[in-house]
């Protein structure tokens, strides 16, 4: 199991194990060599250590010019814990969603007119990907533009029973808006 | 009682002490291993001797050393009183408190020593140098809440409202020409002396549109009456206006 | 070697080994329990793992309510030459730490009363920087002084499973007085 350098001593193996474990960086054989007891060959010690750890939950691997302990790759999936960190909608997307919710079914030019700003495709795509809006027929007008409406997913996401659960526009506007 | 030599040594070391209690504990240790068995009276004498010695060398001794010296001098005076008096009992209690404080500090010093003797993480024992994280952050979900939605709606309306220019809405009103055509068409098909309202177009939702149509129809009927195309009658002021066919048409 | 819970499975041992190896913090048994295969008892798995690592360069220890792998204490001297080490705590800091550990939650004036000396800001800062102490509310007393307590880092640093692993005050005093 070990080359001509002889069988590594248990003391050498313990030291190598501790050193590799505690090091922040991969440990090159020459660094280990400085610590090992007289007569122990660093390469041989590491080879024997790797052999002892083979098949275990943690394995000794050669990376970046040194050795490091790594958890066995087949266990990664079982150890993984997923932390949900939901992101917020960008402001433009939230405004667009609100306008669609209150004015549906509504065309894109109408949304732009209400927001007083043009609508980027990105903003639209975010809402589509999140399945918050959907096309709902076409308007009988020149060019027959697509009408947009909110989805069942929209109601679920905001905890609404139905669209009528949205506060009425009049209740929302405590102050009169500038006339359009 | 401290010898001159010992006193001198202590004096030299005063700098290294963290306060009078520290010195008292050191003096107590010199007496006995067991703090319960020390003589408080002897301890007081030793402390006072140390402070006296220190003051001979350096006058600017820190206040807390002197406060402790004064208190210990008071304690000594009480401890020297014959047992049984109230003052002597007071001294006994104060001596107990001092012994208790020394024991408490001694215990904490022992605890510190115990802690210091333990293998310290990062000095004597080492944890894994390269911990691996198996925590995956999932940012695919959206954080959606109603207040944000409503806030966004209001923000959009306000911004758009501020930017929009005033543009009067074009009303499609019933013109006199429209009314003339309708009167001509309906006049023959309706009974004689029919109310003016009956000649208005249907499906006029807005009051403004209804009023405009009424005015246009009245103007048109006056026009036609002047031409002799129809007759108008009103039974009383503000009563219904009735339209009749022209007399020659009646035959 | 194992109690009635049965012999831990090799799969369970591998998983426990990988999990504890990978973690930066001590792993509580209940966290491991969620990952283990059906029929494996977390305590039994950890006990067997500790047995297998006993005497090796890296050992399994119970600290701060969980388990952690650590290098064997006897290797300290040789590892220190390679692995960076923190500075020693001064005596005043060590005594202050002991007082906080035994009297927590405790105010600064109370600490000063026990030591019979004022507490320098330096001493306090050293303990705070090392994350060994933390504020824990305020005392309902005039001025509402801050109460101080030890941290999980304190337990981990000194290899204590919990505060109850500290020797009792009576036992401390019955031992011969240490020399300063």
Coordinates of C-alpha atoms in Angstrom, one line a residue:
Chain A
X1 CA 0.0 0.0 0.0
X2 CA 2.9 2.4 0.5
X3 CA 6.0 3.0 -1.6
X4 CA 9.6 2.3 -0.7
X5 CA 9.6 5.2 1.8
X6 CA 8.2 2.8 4.3
X7 CA 5.0 2.6 6.3
X8 CA 3.9 6.0 7.6
X9 CA 3.9 6.3 11.4
X10 CA 0.6 6.7 13.2
X11 CA 2.0 10.0 14.6
X12 CA 2.7 11.3 11.1
X13 CA -0.8 10.3 10.0
X14 CA -2.4 12.0 12.9
X15 CA -0.5 15.2 12.3
X16 CA -1.3 15.2 8.6
X17 CA -4.9 14.6 9.3
X18 CA -5.1 17.5 11.8
X19 CA -3.1 19.9 9.6
X20 CA -5.2 19.3 6.5
X21 CA -8.4 19.5 8.5
X22 CA -7.4 22.8 10.1
X23 CA -5.9 24.6 7.1
X24 CA -7.8 27.2 5.3
X25 CA -5.9 26.4 2.1
X26 CA -5.0 23.1 0.4
X27 CA -1.9 21.8 2.1
X28 CA 1.1 21.1 -0.2
X29 CA 3.2 18.0 0.6
X30 CA 6.3 20.2 1.2
X31 CA 4.4 22.1 4.0
X32 CA 3.5 18.8 5.6
X33 CA 7.0 17.5 5.2
X34 CA 8.3 20.2 7.6
X35 CA 6.1 19.0 10.4
X36 CA 6.4 15.3 10.0
X37 CA 8.4 13.1 12.4
X38 CA 11.8 12.0 11.1
X39 CA 11.5 9.2 8.6
X40 CA 8.0 9.9 7.4
X41 CA 7.6 10.8 3.8
X42 CA 4.9 13.4 3.2
X43 CA 3.7 11.9 -0.1
X44 CA 3.4 8.5 1.5
X45 CA 1.6 9.9 4.5
X46 CA -1.0 11.7 2.3
X47 CA -1.5 8.6 0.1
X48 CA -2.2 6.4 3.2
X49 CA -4.5 9.1 4.6
X50 CA -6.4 9.2 1.3
X51 CA -6.7 5.5 1.3
X52 CA -8.1 5.4 4.9
X53 CA -10.7 8.1 4.0
X54 CA -11.7 6.5 0.7
X55 CA -15.5 5.7 0.6
X56 CA -16.2 7.6 3.8
X57 CA -18.3 10.7 4.3
X58 CA -15.3 12.9 3.9
X59 CA -12.5 12.3 1.3
X60 CA -9.0 13.6 0.8
X61 CA -8.7 15.2 -2.6
X62 CA -5.8 16.8 -4.4
X63 CA -6.7 20.4 -5.4
X64 CA -4.7 23.4 -6.4
X65 CA -1.2 21.9 -5.6
X66 CA -2.2 20.5 -2.2
X67 CA -4.7 18.3 -0.4
X68 CA -7.9 19.1 1.2
X69 CA -10.8 17.3 2.9
X70 CA -14.0 17.5 1.0
X71 CA -17.4 15.9 1.8
X72 CA -18.1 13.0 -0.6
X73 CA -19.8 14.3 -3.7
X74 CA -22.6 11.8 -3.5
X75 CA -23.8 13.2 -0.2
X76 CA -24.0 16.8 -1.4
X77 CA -27.6 16.5 -2.5
X78 CA -28.7 15.1 0.9
X79 CA -26.9 17.8 2.8
X80 CA -28.2 20.7 0.8
X81 CA -30.7 22.9 2.5
X82 CA -32.5 25.4 0.4
X83 CA -33.1 28.8 1.9
X84 CA -35.9 30.7 0.3
X85 CA -35.0 34.4 -0.2
X86 CA -37.9 35.8 -2.3
X87 CA -37.1 38.9 -4.3
X88 CA -39.2 41.9 -4.7
X89 CA -40.7 43.0 -8.0
X90 CA -39.0 46.0 -9.6
X91 CA -41.0 49.2 -9.2
X92 CA -42.0 49.4 -12.9
X93 CA -43.2 45.8 -12.9
X94 CA -45.2 46.4 -9.7
X95 CA -46.8 49.5 -11.2
X96 CA -47.7 47.7 -14.4
X97 CA -49.2 44.8 -12.5
X98 CA -51.3 47.2 -10.4
X99 CA -52.6 49.0 -13.5
X100 CA -53.5 45.7 -15.2
X101 CA -55.3 44.6 -12.0
X102 CA -57.4 47.8 -11.9
X103 CA -58.0 48.4 -15.6
X104 CA -58.2 44.9 -17.0
X105 CA -58.6 43.9 -19.7
X106 CA -56.2 46.5 -20.9
X107 CA -53.8 47.0 -23.8
X108 CA -50.2 47.8 -23.6
X109 CA -50.6 51.3 -25.1
X110 CA -53.3 51.9 -22.5
X111 CA -51.0 50.8 -19.7
X112 CA -48.3 53.1 -21.0
X113 CA -50.8 56.0 -21.2
X114 CA -51.9 55.4 -17.6
X115 CA -48.3 55.1 -16.3
X116 CA -47.2 58.0 -18.4
X117 CA -44.1 56.0 -19.3
X118 CA -43.2 53.5 -21.9
X119 CA -43.1 49.8 -20.8
X120 CA -40.0 47.8 -21.4
X121 CA -40.2 44.2 -22.6
X122 CA -38.2 43.1 -19.6
X123 CA -40.8 44.5 -17.2
X124 CA -43.5 42.7 -19.1
X125 CA -41.5 39.4 -19.2
X126 CA -41.1 39.4 -15.4
X127 CA -44.8 39.5 -14.9
X128 CA -45.4 36.9 -17.6
X129 CA -42.8 34.6 -16.2
X130 CA -44.2 34.9 -12.7
X131 CA -47.6 34.0 -14.3
X132 CA -49.2 37.1 -12.8
X133 CA -50.6 38.3 -16.1
X134 CA -52.0 36.7 -19.2
X135 CA -53.4 37.7 -22.6
X136 CA -57.2 37.8 -22.7
X137 CA -58.4 38.3 -26.3
X138 CA -57.8 41.3 -28.5
X139 CA -59.3 44.7 -28.6
X140 CA -61.6 45.5 -31.6
X141 CA -59.6 48.5 -32.6
X142 CA -57.0 49.3 -35.3
X143 CA -54.2 46.7 -35.1
X144 CA -56.3 44.6 -32.8
X145 CA -53.9 44.9 -29.8
X146 CA -53.8 42.2 -27.2
X147 CA -55.7 42.7 -24.0
X148 CA -54.0 41.8 -20.7
X149 CA -55.6 40.6 -17.5
X150 CA -54.4 39.2 -14.2
X151 CA -54.3 35.5 -13.5
X152 CA -55.5 33.2 -10.7
X153 CA -51.9 33.1 -9.6
X154 CA -52.1 36.8 -9.1
X155 CA -55.0 36.4 -6.7
X156 CA -53.3 33.6 -4.9
X157 CA -50.0 35.6 -4.6
X158 CA -51.7 38.6 -3.0
X159 CA -54.0 36.5 -0.9
X160 CA -57.1 37.8 -2.7
X161 CA -60.4 35.9 -3.0
X162 CA -61.4 37.7 -6.1
X163 CA -60.6 40.9 -8.0
X164 CA -63.4 42.6 -6.1
X165 CA -61.3 42.2 -2.9
X166 CA -59.0 44.9 -4.2
X167 CA -59.8 48.2 -2.5
X168 CA -61.9 50.4 -4.7
X169 CA -60.1 53.1 -6.6
X170 CA -62.1 55.8 -4.8
X171 CA -61.1 54.4 -1.4
X172 CA -57.5 54.3 -2.5
X173 CA -57.3 57.9 -3.5
X174 CA -57.7 60.0 -0.4
X175 CA -56.8 63.1 -2.5
X176 CA -58.1 63.9 -5.9
X177 CA -55.6 63.2 -8.6
X178 CA -54.7 65.9 -11.1
X179 CA -57.2 65.7 -14.0
X180 CA -56.1 64.0 -17.1
Chain B
X1 CA 2.9 41.8 60.2
X2 CA 4.9 42.5 57.2
X3 CA 8.7 42.7 57.4
X4 CA 10.4 45.6 55.9
X5 CA 11.7 43.5 53.1
X6 CA 8.4 42.0 52.2
X7 CA 6.8 45.5 52.5
X8 CA 9.3 46.9 50.0
X9 CA 8.7 44.0 47.6
X10 CA 4.9 44.5 47.8
X11 CA 5.4 48.2 47.2
X12 CA 7.3 47.6 44.1
X13 CA 4.6 45.3 42.8
X14 CA 1.7 47.6 43.6
X15 CA 1.5 48.7 40.0
X16 CA 0.7 45.1 39.0
X17 CA -2.4 44.9 41.1
X18 CA -5.9 45.6 39.8
X19 CA -7.1 47.4 42.9
X20 CA -7.1 47.1 46.7
X21 CA -9.1 43.9 46.8
X22 CA -6.4 42.3 44.6
X23 CA -3.8 43.3 47.1
X24 CA -5.9 42.0 50.0
X25 CA -6.3 38.7 48.3
X26 CA -2.6 38.4 47.7
X27 CA -1.9 39.2 51.4
X28 CA -4.6 36.7 52.5
X29 CA -3.0 34.0 50.3
X30 CA 0.3 34.6 52.1
X31 CA -1.4 33.8 55.4
X32 CA -3.2 30.6 54.6
X33 CA -4.3 28.4 51.7
X34 CA -7.8 28.4 53.0
X35 CA -9.5 31.8 52.9
X36 CA -11.9 30.8 55.6
X37 CA -9.1 30.5 58.1
X38 CA -7.4 33.9 57.6
X39 CA -7.2 36.5 60.3
X40 CA -9.0 39.6 59.1
X41 CA -7.2 41.7 61.7
X42 CA -3.8 40.6 60.6
X43 CA -4.9 41.3 57.0
X44 CA -5.9 44.8 57.9
X45 CA -2.6 45.5 59.5
X46 CA -0.7 44.2 56.6
X47 CA -2.7 46.3 54.1
X48 CA -2.3 49.4 56.2
X49 CA 1.5 48.8 56.4
X50 CA 1.7 48.4 52.7
X51 CA -0.2 51.6 52.0
X52 CA 1.9 53.5 54.6
X53 CA 5.0 52.2 53.0
X54 CA 3.8 53.2 49.5
X55 CA 2.9 56.7 50.7
X56 CA 6.4 57.3 52.0
X57 CA 7.7 56.7 48.5
X58 CA 4.9 58.1 46.4
X59 CA 2.4 60.6 47.7
X60 CA 0.0 60.5 44.7
X61 CA -1.5 57.1 45.6
X62 CA -4.7 56.4 43.8
X63 CA -7.8 57.3 45.8
X64 CA -9.3 53.8 45.9
X65 CA -6.2 52.5 47.8
X66 CA -6.7 55.2 50.4
X67 CA -10.5 54.7 50.6
X68 CA -9.9 51.0 51.3
X69 CA -7.2 52.0 53.9
X70 CA -9.6 54.3 55.7
X71 CA -12.3 51.7 55.7
X72 CA -9.9 49.0 57.0
X73 CA -8.7 51.3 59.8
X74 CA -12.4 51.7 60.8
X75 CA -12.9 48.0 60.6
X76 CA -9.8 47.4 62.8
X77 CA -11.1 49.8 65.4
X78 CA -14.4 47.9 65.6
X79 CA -12.7 44.5 65.7
X80 CA -10.5 45.6 68.7
X81 CA -13.6 46.4 70.8
X82 CA -14.6 43.9 73.4
X83 CA -17.1 41.4 72.1
X84 CA -20.8 41.9 72.9
X85 CA -21.1 45.6 72.1
X86 CA -23.1 46.8 69.1
X87 CA -20.0 48.3 67.5
X88 CA -18.1 45.1 67.9
X89 CA -21.0 43.1 66.2
X90 CA -20.9 45.7 63.4
X91 CA -17.2 45.0 63.0
X92 CA -17.8 41.3 62.9
X93 CA -20.4 41.6 60.1
X94 CA -18.1 43.9 58.1
X95 CA -15.3 41.5 58.5
X96 CA -17.5 38.7 57.2
X97 CA -18.5 40.8 54.2
X98 CA -14.9 41.4 53.4
X99 CA -14.0 37.7 53.8
X100 CA -17.0 36.9 51.5
X101 CA -15.8 39.4 48.9
X102 CA -12.3 38.0 49.0
X103 CA -13.7 34.4 48.6
X104 CA -15.9 35.6 45.6
X105 CA -12.9 37.1 43.9
X106 CA -10.8 34.1 44.6
X107 CA -13.4 31.9 43.1
X108 CA -13.5 34.0 39.9
X109 CA -9.8 34.0 39.7
X110 CA -9.8 30.2 40.0
X111 CA -12.5 30.1 37.3
X112 CA -10.4 32.2 35.0
X113 CA -7.5 29.9 35.6
X114 CA -9.7 26.9 34.9
X115 CA -10.9 28.5 31.7
X116 CA -7.4 29.4 30.6
X117 CA -6.2 25.8 31.2
X118 CA -8.8 24.5 28.7
X119 CA -7.8 23.8 25.1
X120 CA -8.8 27.1 23.4
X121 CA -10.3 26.9 19.9
X122 CA -8.0 28.6 17.5
X123 CA -4.9 28.2 19.8
X124 CA -4.9 24.7 21.1
X125 CA -7.5 23.0 19.0
X126 CA -8.6 23.9 15.5
X127 CA -11.9 23.6 13.7
X128 CA -12.2 22.8 10.0
X129 CA -10.3 25.5 8.1
X130 CA -12.5 25.2 5.1
X131 CA -16.0 24.7 6.1
X132 CA -18.4 23.9 3.3
X133 CA -21.8 25.4 2.9
X134 CA -24.6 23.4 1.6
X135 CA -27.1 26.1 1.9
X136 CA -28.5 27.1 -1.5
X137 CA -30.2 30.4 -1.8
X138 CA -33.4 30.2 -3.8
X139 CA -34.4 33.6 -5.1
X140 CA -36.8 32.4 -7.7
X141 CA -39.9 33.2 -5.6
X142 CA -41.4 36.6 -5.5
X143 CA -42.2 38.6 -2.4
X144 CA -45.6 40.0 -3.2
X145 CA -47.8 42.0 -0.8
X146 CA -50.9 44.1 -1.3
X147 CA -49.6 47.3 0.2
X148 CA -46.8 47.3 -2.3
X149 CA -49.2 46.7 -5.2
X150 CA -51.5 49.6 -4.1
X151 CA -48.6 51.8 -3.4
X152 CA -47.3 51.2 -6.9
X153 CA -50.7 51.9 -8.4
X154 CA -50.9 55.2 -6.6
X155 CA -47.4 56.1 -7.6
X156 CA -48.1 55.4 -11.2
X157 CA -51.3 57.4 -11.2
X158 CA -49.7 60.4 -9.5
X159 CA -46.8 60.4 -11.8
X160 CA -48.9 60.1 -14.9
X161 CA -51.4 62.6 -13.6
X162 CA -48.6 65.2 -13.1
X163 CA -47.3 64.6 -16.5
X164 CA -50.5 64.5 -18.5
X165 CA -51.8 67.5 -20.4
X166 CA -55.5 68.6 -20.2
X167 CA -57.4 67.4 -23.2
X168 CA -61.2 68.0 -23.2
X169 CA -63.1 64.9 -24.1
X170 CA -64.9 65.1 -27.4
X171 CA -68.6 64.5 -26.8
X172 CA -70.8 63.1 -29.6
X173 CA -73.9 65.3 -29.1
X174 CA -77.3 65.0 -30.9
X175 CA -77.2 67.9 -33.4
X176 CA -80.2 70.0 -34.7
X177 CA -79.5 68.3 -38.1
X178 CA -79.8 64.9 -36.4
X179 CA -83.1 66.0 -34.7
X180 CA -84.6 67.3 -38.0
X181 CA -84.0 64.0 -39.8
X182 CA -85.4 62.0 -36.9
X183 CA -88.5 64.3 -36.6
X184 CA -89.2 64.0 -40.4
X185 CA -88.9 60.2 -40.2
X186 CA -91.0 59.7 -37.1
X187 CA -93.7 62.3 -37.5
X188 CA -96.0 60.2 -39.7
X189 CA -95.6 57.0 -37.7
X190 CA -96.5 58.4 -34.3
X191 CA -100.0 59.3 -33.0
X192 CA -101.0 63.0 -33.3
X193 CA -100.0 65.2 -30.3
X194 CA -97.2 63.1 -29.1
X195 CA -94.8 64.4 -26.4
X196 CA -91.5 65.9 -27.6
X197 CA -89.6 63.4 -25.4
X198 CA -90.9 60.5 -27.6
X199 CA -88.8 61.9 -30.5
X200 CA -85.5 61.7 -28.6
X201 CA -83.0 59.0 -29.7
X202 CA -82.8 56.0 -27.4
X203 CA -79.7 54.8 -25.4
X204 CA -78.6 58.3 -24.3
X205 CA -76.9 57.3 -21.0
X206 CA -75.5 60.5 -19.8
X207 CA -77.7 63.4 -18.6
X208 CA -75.7 65.9 -20.6
X209 CA -76.4 63.9 -23.8
X210 CA -80.1 63.7 -22.9
X211 CA -80.3 67.5 -22.3
X212 CA -78.4 68.2 -25.5
X213 CA -80.8 66.0 -27.5
X214 CA -83.8 67.6 -26.0
X215 CA -82.6 71.1 -26.9
X216 CA -81.7 70.0 -30.4
X217 CA -85.1 68.3 -30.9
X218 CA -87.0 71.4 -29.6
X219 CA -85.0 73.7 -31.9
X220 CA -85.7 71.4 -34.8
X221 CA -89.4 71.3 -34.0
X222 CA -89.6 75.1 -33.8
X223 CA -87.9 75.3 -37.1
X224 CA -90.4 72.8 -38.7
X225 CA -93.4 74.6 -37.0
X226 CA -92.2 77.9 -38.5
X227 CA -92.2 76.2 -41.9
X228 CA -95.6 74.8 -41.2
X229 CA -94.4 71.2 -41.3
X230 CA -95.8 70.6 -37.8
X231 CA -97.8 72.2 -35.0
X232 CA -96.7 72.7 -31.3
X233 CA -98.9 72.9 -28.3
X234 CA -98.2 73.4 -24.5
X235 CA -101.2 73.2 -22.2
X236 CA -99.5 75.0 -19.2
X237 CA -96.2 76.6 -18.4
X238 CA -93.5 73.9 -18.0
X239 CA -96.0 71.3 -19.1
X240 CA -95.2 68.7 -21.7
X241 CA -94.6 70.0 -25.3
X242 CA -96.9 68.2 -27.7
X243 CA -96.2 67.8 -31.4
X244 CA -99.0 67.6 -34.0
X245 CA -99.1 67.0 -37.7
X246 CA -99.4 70.0 -40.0
X247 CA -103.1 70.9 -40.8
X248 CA -102.8 70.5 -44.5
X249 CA -101.3 67.0 -43.9
X250 CA -104.4 66.3 -41.7
X251 CA -106.5 67.0 -44.8
Chain C
X1 CA -20.8 -0.3 21.6
X2 CA -24.3 1.1 20.9
X3 CA -27.4 1.1 23.0
X4 CA -30.7 -0.4 22.2
X5 CA -31.3 2.0 19.3
X6 CA -29.3 -0.6 17.2
X7 CA -26.0 -0.4 15.4
X8 CA -25.8 2.7 13.3
X9 CA -25.8 2.1 9.5
X10 CA -22.6 2.9 7.5
X11 CA -24.8 5.2 5.4
X12 CA -25.9 7.1 8.5
X13 CA -22.3 7.3 9.8
X14 CA -21.1 8.7 6.4
X15 CA -23.8 11.3 6.4
X16 CA -23.1 12.4 9.9
X17 CA -19.4 12.5 9.2
X18 CA -19.9 14.7 6.1
X19 CA -22.4 17.0 7.8
X20 CA -20.3 17.6 10.9
X21 CA -17.1 18.0 8.8
X22 CA -18.7 20.5 6.5
X23 CA -20.3 22.7 9.2
X24 CA -18.6 25.8 10.5
X25 CA -20.6 25.6 13.7
X26 CA -21.3 22.8 16.1
X27 CA -24.1 20.6 14.8
X28 CA -27.0 19.8 17.2
X29 CA -28.1 16.1 17.2
X30 CA -31.6 17.2 16.1
X31 CA -30.3 18.7 12.9
X32 CA -28.5 15.4 12.1
X33 CA -31.7 13.5 13.0
X34 CA -33.5 15.1 10.1
X35 CA -31.0 13.8 7.6
X36 CA -30.4 10.3 8.9
X37 CA -31.8 7.2 7.2
X38 CA -34.9 5.6 8.7
X39 CA -34.0 3.6 11.9
X40 CA -30.7 5.5 12.7
X41 CA -30.6 7.3 16.0
X42 CA -28.7 10.5 15.9
X43 CA -27.2 10.2 19.4
X44 CA -26.1 6.6 18.6
X45 CA -24.6 7.6 15.3
X46 CA -22.6 10.5 16.9
X47 CA -21.4 8.2 19.8
X48 CA -20.1 5.7 17.3
X49 CA -18.5 8.4 15.2
X50 CA -16.8 9.8 18.3
X51 CA -15.6 6.3 19.1
X52 CA -14.1 5.8 15.6
X53 CA -12.3 9.2 15.7
X54 CA -11.0 8.8 19.3
X55 CA -7.2 9.0 19.4
X56 CA -6.9 10.3 15.8
X57 CA -5.6 13.6 14.6
X58 CA -9.1 15.0 14.5
X59 CA -11.7 14.2 17.2
X60 CA -15.4 14.6 17.7
X61 CA -16.3 16.8 20.7
X62 CA -19.5 18.0 22.2
X63 CA -19.5 21.8 22.4
X64 CA -22.2 24.5 22.6
X65 CA -25.0 22.1 22.4
X66 CA -23.8 20.2 19.3
X67 CA -20.8 18.3 18.0
X68 CA -17.8 19.5 16.1
X69 CA -14.7 18.0 14.7
X70 CA -11.5 19.5 16.3
X71 CA -7.8 18.7 16.1
X72 CA -6.5 16.7 19.0
X73 CA -5.2 19.0 21.8
X74 CA -1.9 17.2 22.0
X75 CA -1.0 18.3 18.5
X76 CA -1.4 22.0 19.3
X77 CA 2.3 22.9 19.6
X78 CA 3.1 21.4 16.2
X79 CA 0.1 22.8 14.4
X80 CA 0.6 26.3 15.8
X81 CA 3.7 26.7 13.7
X82 CA 1.5 26.4 10.6
X83 CA -1.9 27.6 11.6
X84 CA -2.5 31.2 12.6
X85 CA -3.4 31.6 16.3
X86 CA -5.1 34.4 18.2
X87 CA -3.3 36.3 20.9
X88 CA -3.8 35.3 24.5
X89 CA -6.3 37.1 26.7
X90 CA -4.8 39.3 29.4
X91 CA -5.4 38.4 33.0
X92 CA -7.9 41.2 33.6
X93 CA -9.9 40.1 30.5
X94 CA -9.8 36.5 31.6
X95 CA -11.1 37.4 35.1
X96 CA -13.8 39.6 33.7
X97 CA -14.9 36.8 31.3
X98 CA -15.0 34.4 34.2
X99 CA -17.2 36.8 36.3
X100 CA -19.6 37.3 33.3
X101 CA -19.7 33.5 32.8
X102 CA -20.6 32.8 36.4
X103 CA -22.8 35.8 37.2
X104 CA -24.6 36.4 33.9
X105 CA -26.5 38.5 33.1
X106 CA -24.4 41.0 35.0
X107 CA -23.8 44.8 34.7
X108 CA -20.5 46.5 34.4
X109 CA -20.7 48.1 37.9
X110 CA -21.4 44.6 39.3
X111 CA -18.3 43.2 37.6
X112 CA -16.2 46.0 39.0
X113 CA -17.6 45.4 42.5
X114 CA -16.6 41.8 42.3
X115 CA -13.1 42.5 41.1
X116 CA -12.7 45.5 43.4
X117 CA -11.3 47.5 40.5
X118 CA -12.6 49.5 37.6
X119 CA -12.9 47.8 34.3
X120 CA -10.8 49.4 31.5
X121 CA -12.4 49.9 28.1
X122 CA -9.6 47.9 26.6
X123 CA -10.4 44.9 28.6
X124 CA -14.0 45.1 27.6
X125 CA -13.2 45.7 23.9
X126 CA -11.0 42.6 23.8
X127 CA -13.9 40.4 25.0
X128 CA -16.4 42.1 22.6
X129 CA -14.1 41.8 19.6
X130 CA -13.4 38.2 20.3
X131 CA -17.3 37.8 20.4
X132 CA -17.0 36.1 23.8
X133 CA -19.6 38.4 25.4
X134 CA -22.7 40.2 24.3
X135 CA -25.2 42.6 25.7
X136 CA -28.4 40.9 27.0
X137 CA -31.1 43.4 27.7
X138 CA -31.0 46.0 30.5
X139 CA -31.3 45.8 34.2
X140 CA -34.5 47.3 35.7
X141 CA -32.6 49.6 38.0
X142 CA -31.8 53.3 38.0
X143 CA -30.0 54.2 34.8
X144 CA -31.1 50.9 33.3
X145 CA -27.5 49.6 32.9
X146 CA -26.8 47.1 30.2
X147 CA -26.6 43.4 31.2
X148 CA -23.8 41.3 29.8
X149 CA -23.7 37.6 29.1
X150 CA -21.4 35.1 27.4
X151 CA -22.0 34.0 23.7
X152 CA -22.2 30.7 21.9
X153 CA -18.7 31.6 20.7
X154 CA -17.6 31.5 24.3
X155 CA -18.8 27.9 24.7
X156 CA -17.2 27.0 21.4
X157 CA -13.9 28.7 22.2
X158 CA -13.5 26.9 25.5
X159 CA -14.9 23.6 24.4
X160 CA -17.9 23.7 26.7
X161 CA -21.1 21.9 25.8
X162 CA -23.2 24.4 27.9
X163 CA -22.8 26.8 30.8
X164 CA -23.5 24.0 33.2
X165 CA -20.2 22.4 32.1
X166 CA -18.4 25.1 34.1
X167 CA -17.2 23.8 37.5
X168 CA -19.3 24.7 40.5
X169 CA -18.0 27.7 42.5
X170 CA -17.6 25.5 45.6
X171 CA -15.4 23.0 43.6
X172 CA -13.3 25.9 42.3
X173 CA -12.5 27.0 45.9
X174 CA -11.8 23.6 47.3
X175 CA -9.0 23.2 44.9
X176 CA -5.6 24.5 45.9
X177 CA -5.2 28.2 45.2
X178 CA -3.4 28.7 41.9
X179 CA -0.3 30.8 41.9
X180 CA -0.4 34.1 40.1

